[in-house]
Short mmCIF file of C-alpha atoms in Angstrom, two decimals:
data_model
loop_
_atom_site.label_atom_id
_atom_site.label_comp_id
_atom_site.label_asym_id
_atom_site.label_seq_id
_atom_site.Cartn_x
_atom_site.Cartn_y
_atom_site.Cartn_z
CA MET A 15 -6.22 20.18 -32.26
CA THR A 16 -5.31 18.61 -29.15
CA THR A 17 -5.84 18.47 -25.37
CA THR A 18 -2.63 18.85 -23.49
CA SER A 19 -2.20 18.45 -19.40
CA LEU A 20 -0.29 20.81 -17.38
CA SER A 21 3.04 19.44 -18.00
CA ARG A 22 2.81 21.35 -21.39
CA LEU A 23 2.71 24.23 -19.35
CA ALA A 24 6.31 26.48 -19.09
CA PRO A 25 8.35 25.08 -15.96
CA GLY A 26 7.07 25.67 -12.77
CA ILE A 27 3.69 27.14 -13.34
CA ILE A 28 1.24 25.40 -10.43
CA PHE A 29 -1.85 26.67 -10.24
CA GLY A 30 -3.82 26.37 -6.57
CA LEU A 31 -7.21 25.91 -6.36
CA GLY A 32 -9.80 26.24 -3.67
CA PHE A 33 -11.98 23.86 -4.66
CA HIS A 34 -12.10 21.35 -7.14
CA LEU A 35 -10.61 22.40 -10.34
CA ILE A 36 -8.15 20.12 -11.46
CA GLY A 37 -7.89 17.63 -9.74
CA GLY A 38 -10.76 15.15 -8.14
CA PRO A 39 -14.40 14.40 -9.97
CA LEU A 40 -14.72 17.58 -12.58
CA PRO A 41 -17.34 17.33 -15.13
CA CYS A 42 -16.95 18.24 -18.91
CA SER A 43 -19.26 17.49 -21.19
CA SER A 44 -21.08 16.05 -24.37
CA PRO A 45 -24.04 16.54 -27.12
CA LEU A 46 -27.65 15.43 -25.53
CA ALA A 47 -28.84 12.41 -26.84
CA ILE A 48 -27.97 11.98 -30.61
CA PRO A 49 -26.38 9.15 -31.26
CA SER A 50 -22.51 9.28 -33.39
CA LEU A 51 -23.24 9.59 -36.29
CA GLN A 52 -21.09 6.07 -37.60
CA ALA A 53 -23.00 4.07 -35.70
CA GLN A 54 -24.79 1.07 -36.77
CA GLU A 55 -26.94 -0.17 -34.60
CA VAL A 56 -29.12 1.59 -31.59
CA ILE A 57 -30.51 -0.52 -28.89
CA GLU A 58 -33.42 0.99 -27.29
CA LEU A 59 -33.70 -0.25 -23.51
CA THR A 60 -36.99 -0.39 -21.31
CA GLY A 61 -37.12 2.62 -19.57
CA ARG A 62 -38.58 0.25 -16.39
CA ASP A 63 -35.60 -0.69 -13.92
CA ARG A 64 -36.36 -4.69 -13.09
CA ARG A 65 -34.85 -4.60 -9.44
CA ILE A 66 -31.75 -7.36 -8.41
CA ASP A 67 -30.35 -7.37 -5.20
CA PRO A 68 -26.54 -7.50 -4.04
CA ASP A 69 -25.88 -10.91 -3.26
CA PHE A 70 -22.43 -10.85 -3.18
CA GLU A 71 -20.32 -13.16 -1.30
CA GLU A 72 -17.47 -11.28 1.04
CA VAL A 73 -14.30 -13.13 -0.18
CA TYR A 74 -11.47 -10.80 2.57
CA ARG A 75 -10.75 -7.78 3.47
CA ILE A 76 -8.22 -5.29 4.76
CA GLY A 77 -7.60 -2.27 6.54
CA VAL A 78 -7.12 -1.91 10.62
CA LEU A 79 -6.37 1.41 12.39
CA GLU A 80 -3.09 -0.70 14.44
CA GLY A 81 -1.44 -3.42 13.26
CA GLU A 82 1.03 -4.32 10.74
CA SER A 83 2.50 -1.69 8.27
CA TRP A 84 1.11 -3.97 5.04
CA GLU A 85 -2.38 -3.53 6.65
CA MET A 86 -2.64 -0.10 7.58
CA PHE A 87 -3.60 1.72 4.76
CA ALA A 88 -2.89 6.06 5.05
CA GLN A 89 -5.14 6.92 1.80
CA VAL A 90 -6.01 4.14 -0.08
CA THR A 91 -6.05 6.19 -4.18
CA SER A 92 -6.73 3.08 -6.09
CA VAL A 93 -7.61 -0.86 -6.32
CA ALA A 94 -6.62 -3.47 -9.18
CA PHE A 95 -6.14 -6.87 -10.10
CA ASP A 96 -4.32 -8.91 -12.38
CA ALA A 97 -5.10 -12.49 -14.03
CA GLU A 98 -4.55 -14.69 -11.23
CA GLY A 99 -6.28 -12.78 -8.03
CA ASN A 100 -3.76 -11.06 -6.96
CA LEU A 101 -4.39 -7.38 -5.22
CA TYR A 102 -2.92 -3.91 -5.78
CA VAL A 103 -3.69 -1.48 -3.08
CA PHE A 104 -2.30 2.04 -4.91
CA ASP A 105 -1.53 4.00 -1.05
CA GLY A 106 -0.13 6.93 0.22
CA THR A 107 -0.85 11.13 -0.90
CA ALA A 108 0.32 10.98 -4.76
CA GLY A 109 -1.07 13.93 -7.29
CA LEU A 110 -0.07 17.20 -8.61
CA MET A 111 -1.22 19.09 -5.16
CA ARG A 112 0.15 17.05 -3.15
CA SER A 113 2.62 15.46 -1.90
CA GLY A 114 4.17 12.18 0.24
CA GLY A 115 5.08 8.93 0.29
CA VAL A 116 2.69 6.45 -2.38
CA ARG A 117 4.06 3.07 -2.39
CA VAL A 118 1.85 0.21 -3.51
CA LEU A 119 0.38 -3.40 -1.73
CA VAL A 120 0.05 -6.55 -3.56
CA TYR A 121 -2.07 -9.32 -1.91
CA ASP A 122 -2.61 -12.95 -2.57
CA ALA A 123 -6.34 -14.30 -4.56
CA ALA A 124 -7.11 -15.42 -0.41
CA GLY A 125 -6.33 -11.47 0.97
CA GLY A 126 -2.36 -13.09 1.64
CA PHE A 127 0.05 -9.99 2.31
CA VAL A 128 2.66 -10.83 -0.31
CA ARG A 129 5.50 -7.94 -1.22
CA GLU A 130 4.92 -3.78 -1.75
CA PHE A 131 7.13 -1.55 -3.48
CA GLY A 132 7.48 2.02 -4.32
CA SER A 133 8.81 5.37 -2.99
CA SER A 134 8.30 9.09 -3.56
CA GLY A 135 11.55 9.97 -5.37
CA GLY A 136 13.00 11.64 -7.98
CA GLY A 137 14.93 8.92 -9.44
CA PRO A 138 14.40 6.32 -12.24
CA GLY A 139 11.56 3.66 -10.10
CA GLU A 140 10.69 6.25 -7.33
CA PHE A 141 6.96 8.18 -7.79
CA ASN A 142 7.30 11.60 -8.49
CA GLN A 143 3.55 13.33 -8.63
CA PRO A 144 1.85 9.81 -9.96
CA MET A 145 -1.32 10.85 -11.32
CA GLY A 146 -2.41 7.25 -12.61
CA PHE A 147 -2.09 3.81 -12.41
CA ALA A 148 -2.78 0.36 -14.13
CA VAL A 149 -2.25 -3.05 -13.40
CA LEU A 150 -2.30 -5.22 -16.94
CA ARG A 151 -3.33 -8.58 -16.66
CA ASP A 152 0.29 -11.30 -16.53
CA GLY A 153 1.23 -8.30 -13.19
CA THR A 154 3.06 -5.70 -14.33
CA VAL A 155 2.17 -1.86 -13.14
CA VAL A 156 2.12 0.78 -14.88
CA VAL A 157 2.37 4.14 -13.26
CA SER A 158 1.36 8.01 -15.34
CA ASP A 159 3.96 10.18 -13.38
CA VAL A 160 4.27 14.06 -14.53
CA GLY A 161 7.20 14.50 -12.16
CA HIS A 162 9.23 12.67 -14.62
CA ARG A 163 7.23 13.16 -18.12
CA ALA A 164 6.98 9.27 -18.23
CA TYR A 165 5.08 5.90 -17.79
CA GLN A 166 6.28 4.19 -14.86
CA LEU A 167 6.40 -0.02 -15.86
CA PHE A 168 7.31 -2.50 -13.17
CA ASP A 169 7.06 -6.25 -13.58
CA ALA A 170 4.89 -8.64 -11.93
CA SER A 171 7.13 -9.27 -8.78
CA GLY A 172 7.43 -5.49 -8.00
CA ASP A 173 11.14 -4.57 -9.62
CA PHE A 174 11.51 -1.11 -11.53
CA GLN A 175 11.70 -1.98 -15.27
CA ARG A 176 11.78 1.21 -16.97
CA MET A 177 10.43 4.20 -18.31
CA VAL A 178 8.17 5.07 -21.89
CA ARG A 179 9.00 8.92 -22.06
CA ALA A 180 7.21 11.79 -23.63
CA ASP A 181 8.00 12.94 -26.58
CA GLU A 182 9.18 16.05 -26.53
CA GLY A 183 8.67 16.85 -29.87
CA PRO A 184 6.22 19.79 -32.02
CA ASP A 185 3.40 16.93 -31.35
CA ALA A 186 4.35 15.60 -28.30
CA VAL A 187 1.79 13.68 -26.76
CA SER A 188 1.36 14.84 -22.91
CA ILE A 189 1.30 12.96 -19.94
CA PRO A 190 -1.91 12.04 -18.89
CA ALA A 191 -2.79 13.61 -15.53
CA HIS A 192 -5.77 11.15 -14.57
CA ASP A 193 -7.42 7.89 -14.85
CA ILE A 194 -5.56 5.65 -16.71
CA GLN A 195 -7.27 1.63 -17.71
CA PRO A 196 -5.37 -1.29 -19.00
CA ASP A 197 -5.67 -2.43 -22.13
CA PRO A 198 -6.64 -6.99 -21.52
CA ARG A 199 -4.13 -7.65 -24.50
CA GLY A 200 -1.58 -6.35 -22.74
CA GLY A 201 1.13 -3.61 -24.13
CA ALA A 202 -0.84 -0.53 -23.59
CA VAL A 203 -3.27 1.64 -21.77
CA PHE A 204 -5.95 3.79 -22.38
CA ALA A 205 -6.29 7.34 -21.60
CA GLY A 206 -9.04 10.06 -20.99
CA GLY A 207 -11.68 11.15 -19.54
CA SER A 208 -12.80 13.80 -17.48
CA VAL A 209 -10.68 16.82 -16.72
CA GLY A 210 -12.46 20.04 -16.14
CA LEU A 211 -9.65 22.22 -18.04
CA THR A 212 -8.45 21.95 -21.57
CA VAL A 213 -5.01 24.09 -22.71
CA ARG A 214 -5.74 25.31 -25.97
CA SER A 215 -2.50 23.56 -28.60
CA GLY A 216 -0.53 25.69 -29.26
CA GLY A 217 -1.39 28.02 -26.58
CA GLY A 218 -2.26 31.51 -26.72
CA GLY A 219 -5.70 33.40 -27.37
CA ALA A 220 -5.40 33.04 -31.31
CA ALA A 221 -5.28 28.88 -30.54
CA ALA A 222 -8.73 26.88 -32.28
CA PRO A 223 -10.35 25.92 -29.14
CA PRO A 224 -10.26 21.59 -29.25
CA THR A 225 -13.58 20.80 -29.59
CA SER A 226 -13.19 16.93 -28.22
CA ARG A 227 -12.23 15.06 -25.72
CA PRO A 228 -9.69 11.87 -27.23
CA VAL A 229 -9.23 8.05 -25.38
CA LEU A 230 -5.59 7.96 -26.67
CA ARG A 231 -4.37 4.34 -26.98
CA VAL A 232 -0.65 4.90 -25.49
CA GLY A 233 1.98 2.19 -26.18
CA LEU A 234 4.34 1.40 -24.06
CA ASP A 235 6.41 -1.37 -25.85
CA GLY A 236 9.23 1.43 -27.16
CA GLN A 237 10.99 3.95 -25.07
CA VAL A 238 8.77 6.68 -26.57
CA VAL A 239 4.79 6.94 -25.61
CA HIS A 240 3.51 6.08 -28.39
CA ALA A 241 -0.66 7.58 -28.35
CA ASP A 242 -3.39 6.41 -30.75
CA THR A 243 -7.31 8.36 -30.52
CA VAL A 244 -9.19 5.61 -30.28
CA VAL A 245 -12.57 7.55 -29.57
CA LYS A 246 -13.51 11.08 -30.04
CA GLY A 247 -15.76 12.84 -27.22
CA TRP A 248 -17.87 15.30 -27.94
CA LEU A 249 -16.46 18.99 -25.74
CA PRO A 250 -18.96 21.58 -25.76
CA PRO A 251 -17.64 25.71 -26.70
CA ARG A 252 -15.84 26.62 -23.22
CA GLY A 253 -14.87 30.36 -22.36
CA ASN A 254 -11.66 31.21 -21.89
CA LEU A 255 -10.62 32.25 -18.44
CA ASP A 256 -9.38 35.32 -18.88
CA ASP A 257 -12.83 35.95 -19.94
CA LEU A 258 -14.21 34.78 -16.67
CA VAL A 259 -11.41 36.21 -14.02
CA SER A 260 -11.80 39.92 -12.24
CA ASN A 261 -10.12 43.20 -13.94
CA ASP A 262 -8.01 42.87 -11.09
CA ALA A 263 -5.54 39.43 -12.47
CA PRO A 264 -2.18 40.74 -13.81
CA ALA A 265 -1.89 41.01 -18.21
CA GLN A 266 0.65 38.39 -16.99
CA VAL A 267 -1.64 35.77 -16.31
CA ARG A 268 -4.45 37.02 -18.95
CA ASP A 269 -2.22 36.28 -21.57
CA MET A 270 -1.18 32.57 -20.21
CA LEU A 271 -4.73 32.25 -19.39
CA GLY A 272 -5.90 32.74 -23.08
CA SER A 273 -4.93 29.28 -24.49
CA MET A 274 -7.23 27.90 -21.74
CA ALA A 275 -11.18 26.55 -20.65
CA MET A 276 -12.89 25.70 -17.40
CA SER A 277 -15.36 23.41 -17.92
CA THR A 278 -19.34 24.48 -16.56
CA VAL A 279 -20.88 23.45 -13.36
CA PHE A 280 -23.54 19.82 -14.14
CA GLU A 281 -21.90 19.31 -17.66
CA PRO A 282 -21.80 15.69 -18.75
CA ARG A 283 -18.71 13.96 -18.09
CA LEU A 284 -16.86 12.18 -20.26
CA LEU A 285 -16.88 7.63 -18.83
CA VAL A 286 -15.10 5.26 -19.88
CA GLY A 287 -14.64 1.33 -19.65
CA ILE A 288 -12.46 -0.89 -21.43
CA LEU A 289 -14.15 -4.38 -22.95
CA PRO A 290 -12.38 -7.40 -22.03
CA ASP A 291 -11.40 -7.73 -26.03
CA GLY A 292 -10.23 -3.67 -25.84
CA GLY A 293 -13.11 -2.26 -27.16
CA ILE A 294 -14.49 1.14 -25.89
CA VAL A 295 -17.11 1.54 -23.97
CA HIS A 296 -18.22 6.09 -23.52
CA SER A 297 -20.48 8.22 -22.53
CA ASP A 298 -20.23 11.56 -23.89
CA SER A 299 -24.83 12.91 -23.60
CA SER A 300 -26.16 14.79 -21.19
CA ALA A 301 -28.84 11.96 -21.62
CA TYR A 302 -29.06 7.53 -21.35
CA ALA A 303 -26.40 6.66 -24.17
CA LEU A 304 -23.75 4.10 -24.46
CA LYS A 305 -22.08 3.96 -26.88
CA ILE A 306 -19.69 0.88 -28.37
CA THR A 307 -16.77 1.26 -30.08
CA PRO A 308 -14.51 -1.90 -30.98
CA PRO A 309 -11.26 -3.18 -31.19
CA ASP A 310 -9.21 -1.28 -32.59
CA GLY A 311 -11.88 0.47 -34.55
CA ARG A 312 -12.58 4.62 -34.39
CA GLN A 313 -16.36 5.13 -35.39
CA VAL A 314 -18.89 3.39 -32.67
CA ALA A 315 -20.81 0.45 -34.13
CA ARG A 316 -23.49 0.07 -31.21
CA THR A 317 -25.50 2.76 -29.31
CA ILE A 318 -27.59 1.76 -26.25
CA GLN A 319 -29.83 3.83 -24.97
CA ARG A 320 -32.26 4.10 -21.96
CA PRO A 321 -35.94 6.76 -22.05
CA LEU A 322 -33.69 8.59 -18.91
CA LEU A 323 -34.35 12.10 -19.64
CA PRO A 324 -31.59 14.61 -17.77
CA GLU A 325 -32.97 17.24 -15.37
CA PRO A 326 -32.81 21.12 -16.48
CA VAL A 327 -30.75 23.23 -14.73
CA THR A 328 -33.04 26.12 -12.56
CA PRO A 329 -32.74 29.25 -10.89
CA GLU A 330 -33.16 27.71 -7.83
CA ILE A 331 -31.15 24.88 -8.47
CA GLU A 332 -27.69 27.25 -8.95
CA ARG A 333 -29.42 28.94 -6.09
CA ASP A 334 -29.24 25.88 -4.11
CA TYR A 335 -25.84 24.36 -5.10
CA GLU A 336 -24.20 28.11 -4.77
CA GLU A 337 -25.84 27.59 -0.82
CA ALA A 338 -24.63 24.64 0.18
CA GLY A 339 -23.60 22.08 -2.81
CA SER A 340 -20.28 24.53 -4.76
CA PRO A 341 -17.10 22.55 -3.03
CA GLY A 342 -15.91 25.72 -1.47
CA GLY A 343 -19.35 27.16 -1.30
CA GLY A 344 -19.06 31.25 -2.14
CA PRO A 345 -21.22 32.04 -5.48
CA ARG A 346 -17.22 33.25 -6.85
CA ARG A 347 -14.24 30.81 -6.94
CA MET A 348 -10.72 31.43 -6.00
CA MET A 349 -8.41 30.94 -7.84
CA VAL A 350 -3.91 31.57 -7.32
CA VAL A 351 -1.65 31.54 -9.73
CA GLY A 352 2.10 31.02 -8.96
CA GLY A 353 6.19 29.68 -10.31
CA ALA A 354 8.60 30.46 -12.24
CA THR A 355 7.55 30.98 -15.78
CA GLU A 356 9.32 30.98 -19.02
CA GLY A 357 12.96 32.93 -19.50
CA ASN A 358 14.16 35.18 -17.32
CA ARG A 359 10.85 36.67 -16.51
CA PRO A 360 10.00 37.19 -12.38
CA PRO A 361 7.28 34.51 -11.03
CA VAL A 362 4.05 35.37 -11.63
CA GLU A 363 1.92 35.71 -8.16
CA ALA A 364 -2.49 35.99 -8.28
CA ALA A 365 -4.63 35.60 -6.84
CA PHE A 366 -8.90 36.06 -8.15
CA ASP A 367 -12.46 35.68 -8.39
CA ILE A 368 -13.79 33.66 -11.30
CA GLU A 369 -16.99 33.37 -12.62
CA ARG A 370 -19.12 30.24 -12.13
CA LYS A 371 -20.84 29.50 -15.39
CA TYR A 372 -23.27 26.40 -15.12
CA TYR A 373 -24.21 24.02 -18.06
CA HIS A 374 -27.99 23.60 -19.28
CA GLU A 375 -29.34 20.63 -17.44
CA ILE A 376 -27.98 17.57 -15.92
CA PRO A 377 -26.88 14.92 -16.58
CA VAL A 378 -28.83 11.44 -16.44
CA LEU A 379 -24.74 9.00 -16.08
CA ARG A 380 -22.66 9.60 -12.80
CA GLY A 381 -20.16 7.01 -13.71
CA LEU A 382 -19.25 3.98 -15.79
CA ALA A 383 -17.07 0.93 -15.47
CA THR A 384 -17.29 -2.41 -17.37
CA THR A 385 -16.33 -6.23 -15.42
CA TRP A 386 -13.86 -9.16 -17.07
CA GLU A 387 -16.55 -10.69 -18.07
CA ALA A 388 -18.40 -8.44 -20.79
CA ARG A 389 -20.75 -6.79 -18.30
CA ILE A 390 -20.99 -2.57 -18.25
CA TRP A 391 -22.16 -1.14 -14.86
CA VAL A 392 -23.54 2.13 -14.93
CA GLN A 393 -24.43 4.69 -12.03
CA ARG A 394 -27.25 6.66 -12.69
CA ARG A 395 -27.72 10.42 -10.95
CA GLY A 396 -29.81 10.09 -7.27
CA GLY A 397 -32.54 12.46 -6.27
CA GLU A 398 -30.17 15.56 -5.82
CA PRO A 399 -28.36 17.40 -8.18
CA GLN A 400 -25.00 15.33 -7.23
CA SER A 401 -25.72 12.49 -5.74
CA ASN A 402 -25.74 8.92 -6.80
CA GLY A 403 -28.65 6.84 -7.23
CA PRO A 404 -28.94 3.39 -9.21
CA ILE A 405 -26.32 1.23 -10.47
CA ASP A 406 -28.01 -0.67 -13.92
CA VAL A 407 -25.47 -3.80 -14.67
CA LEU A 408 -26.03 -4.14 -19.02
CA THR A 409 -24.14 -6.28 -21.84
CA ALA A 410 -22.48 -5.14 -24.79
CA GLU A 411 -25.24 -6.32 -27.06
CA GLY A 412 -26.78 -4.38 -24.97
CA GLU A 413 -29.58 -6.75 -23.05
CA TYR A 414 -30.34 -5.11 -19.74
CA VAL A 415 -29.94 -7.25 -16.43
CA GLY A 416 -31.31 -5.34 -14.14
CA THR A 417 -30.70 -2.57 -10.97
CA TYR A 418 -28.92 -1.82 -7.77
CA ALA A 419 -31.37 0.46 -6.14
CA THR A 420 -30.41 3.37 -4.68
CA GLY A 421 -27.74 2.85 -2.14
CA ALA A 422 -28.38 -1.34 -2.51
CA THR A 423 -24.36 -1.11 -3.05
CA GLU A 424 -21.37 1.30 -4.36
CA MET A 425 -20.13 0.69 -7.90
CA PRO A 426 -16.86 -1.19 -7.27
CA ASP A 427 -13.40 0.54 -7.42
CA ALA A 428 -11.88 -2.29 -9.13
CA PHE A 429 -13.32 -5.59 -10.52
CA GLY A 430 -10.74 -9.18 -11.54
CA PRO A 431 -11.64 -12.56 -12.97
CA ASP A 432 -13.90 -15.40 -11.72
CA GLY A 433 -16.49 -12.07 -10.46
CA LEU A 434 -13.73 -10.94 -8.25
CA ALA A 435 -14.79 -7.17 -7.15
CA ALA A 436 -12.84 -4.65 -4.91
CA PHE A 437 -14.01 -1.98 -3.28
CA ILE A 438 -12.54 1.52 -1.29
CA GLU A 439 -14.13 1.46 2.28
CA LEU A 440 -13.76 3.94 5.61
CA ASP A 441 -14.96 2.87 8.36
CA GLU A 442 -16.48 4.65 11.22
CA PHE A 443 -12.83 5.76 12.69
CA ASP A 444 -12.67 7.21 8.42
CA VAL A 445 -9.17 4.60 8.44
CA ALA A 446 -9.39 3.25 5.19
CA ARG A 447 -10.31 -0.55 3.43
CA VAL A 448 -10.44 -2.50 0.66
CA VAL A 449 -13.45 -4.92 1.10
CA VAL A 450 -12.98 -7.98 -1.09
CA ARG A 451 -16.43 -9.50 -3.27
CA ARG A 452 -17.38 -12.29 -5.35
CA LEU A 453 -20.26 -11.26 -7.56
CA PRO A 454 -23.11 -13.43 -8.98
CA ALA A 455 -22.56 -14.99 -12.34
CA GLU A 456 -25.00 -12.67 -14.17
CA VAL A 457 -23.06 -9.24 -13.01
CA ARG A 458 -19.85 -10.31 -13.41
#
């Protein structure tokens, strides 16, 4: 069975939440520390950190409170580099639950403004609920657009080229509603990662629930999306939403929710990074385990581990989360369902509580990214259950480079050629800016 995005549901169905259920960083899960059965090599690294300092050279920064339109940002959602070192800034309010202007701004390797393109709308080349952004090495911009049910492609000059649409057949590939990452070899993007809501293929309560979260390589050469599964991240059993809602939910809503399942609090996320040769590094475990899949492979060839253990979730941690740490607060979560349904049935409007469920432990890892020279950056958990901690730097061969202490640096929001790294920051007035720095050779 396969998972599907919300765009595969009945036309017009919209989910609004009073907390983070759809959109934003949502946890998903995986088995504890058991490596993939196909792993050919297991590398155990030291459990003792070797401290390294963030000796980064600042190259330039962009973003001001008042200035030219190209240097004032609304909301920077993503940044990326091409092979020439040009920086692409995706600015605006975008997403399934939001509307607003979206644009792409391009800056050269010295920070000089080059061009701007893109706008919101329903036509070709216009953004209609864009959810994912990626830049290929040659400067091709790829936008995963839920409203169009297509990937929109723009060339290095910012001119709209074409759409690659989702297949409408029974085995259709849904447009991913979260991050996409470029294939360094060109012609494709990788889609997959953390999703807090899964939908059974075929719908209906009788369908079997999915048992994995795939990472897909989505080819962009044709007119219709063609995707191959390159990695399967483990997905734990989940309770159906209709089992978690209050008794006053309408029967029509319960029938629809019977095909859906939701992640538990603190479940480990599926973390995915793309290596320069097109290989995949991913983590789908509560423990410290990174799995390397070679280019065009389907089996894990190497697992890199550190003897760092997850923290058990205690009643005290649950209580603290409910009282202070939960998004939206309160012991239960409000969900609103509304919009048009298929056929001539009237729209469904309902509001009800959902019981919060907890995973049994807090994962070690919170983030993962890869550089253009095959370093792997791994963000560990901090002192609090949902805080960021130290950042480890490793090689894909399993060498341990060192660790940045908690707070010494943030994870870069994008890596580029020649050690470039971009960081999205907010100044003291909450004005968005992008700072580009150059990393030392040993960590780039």
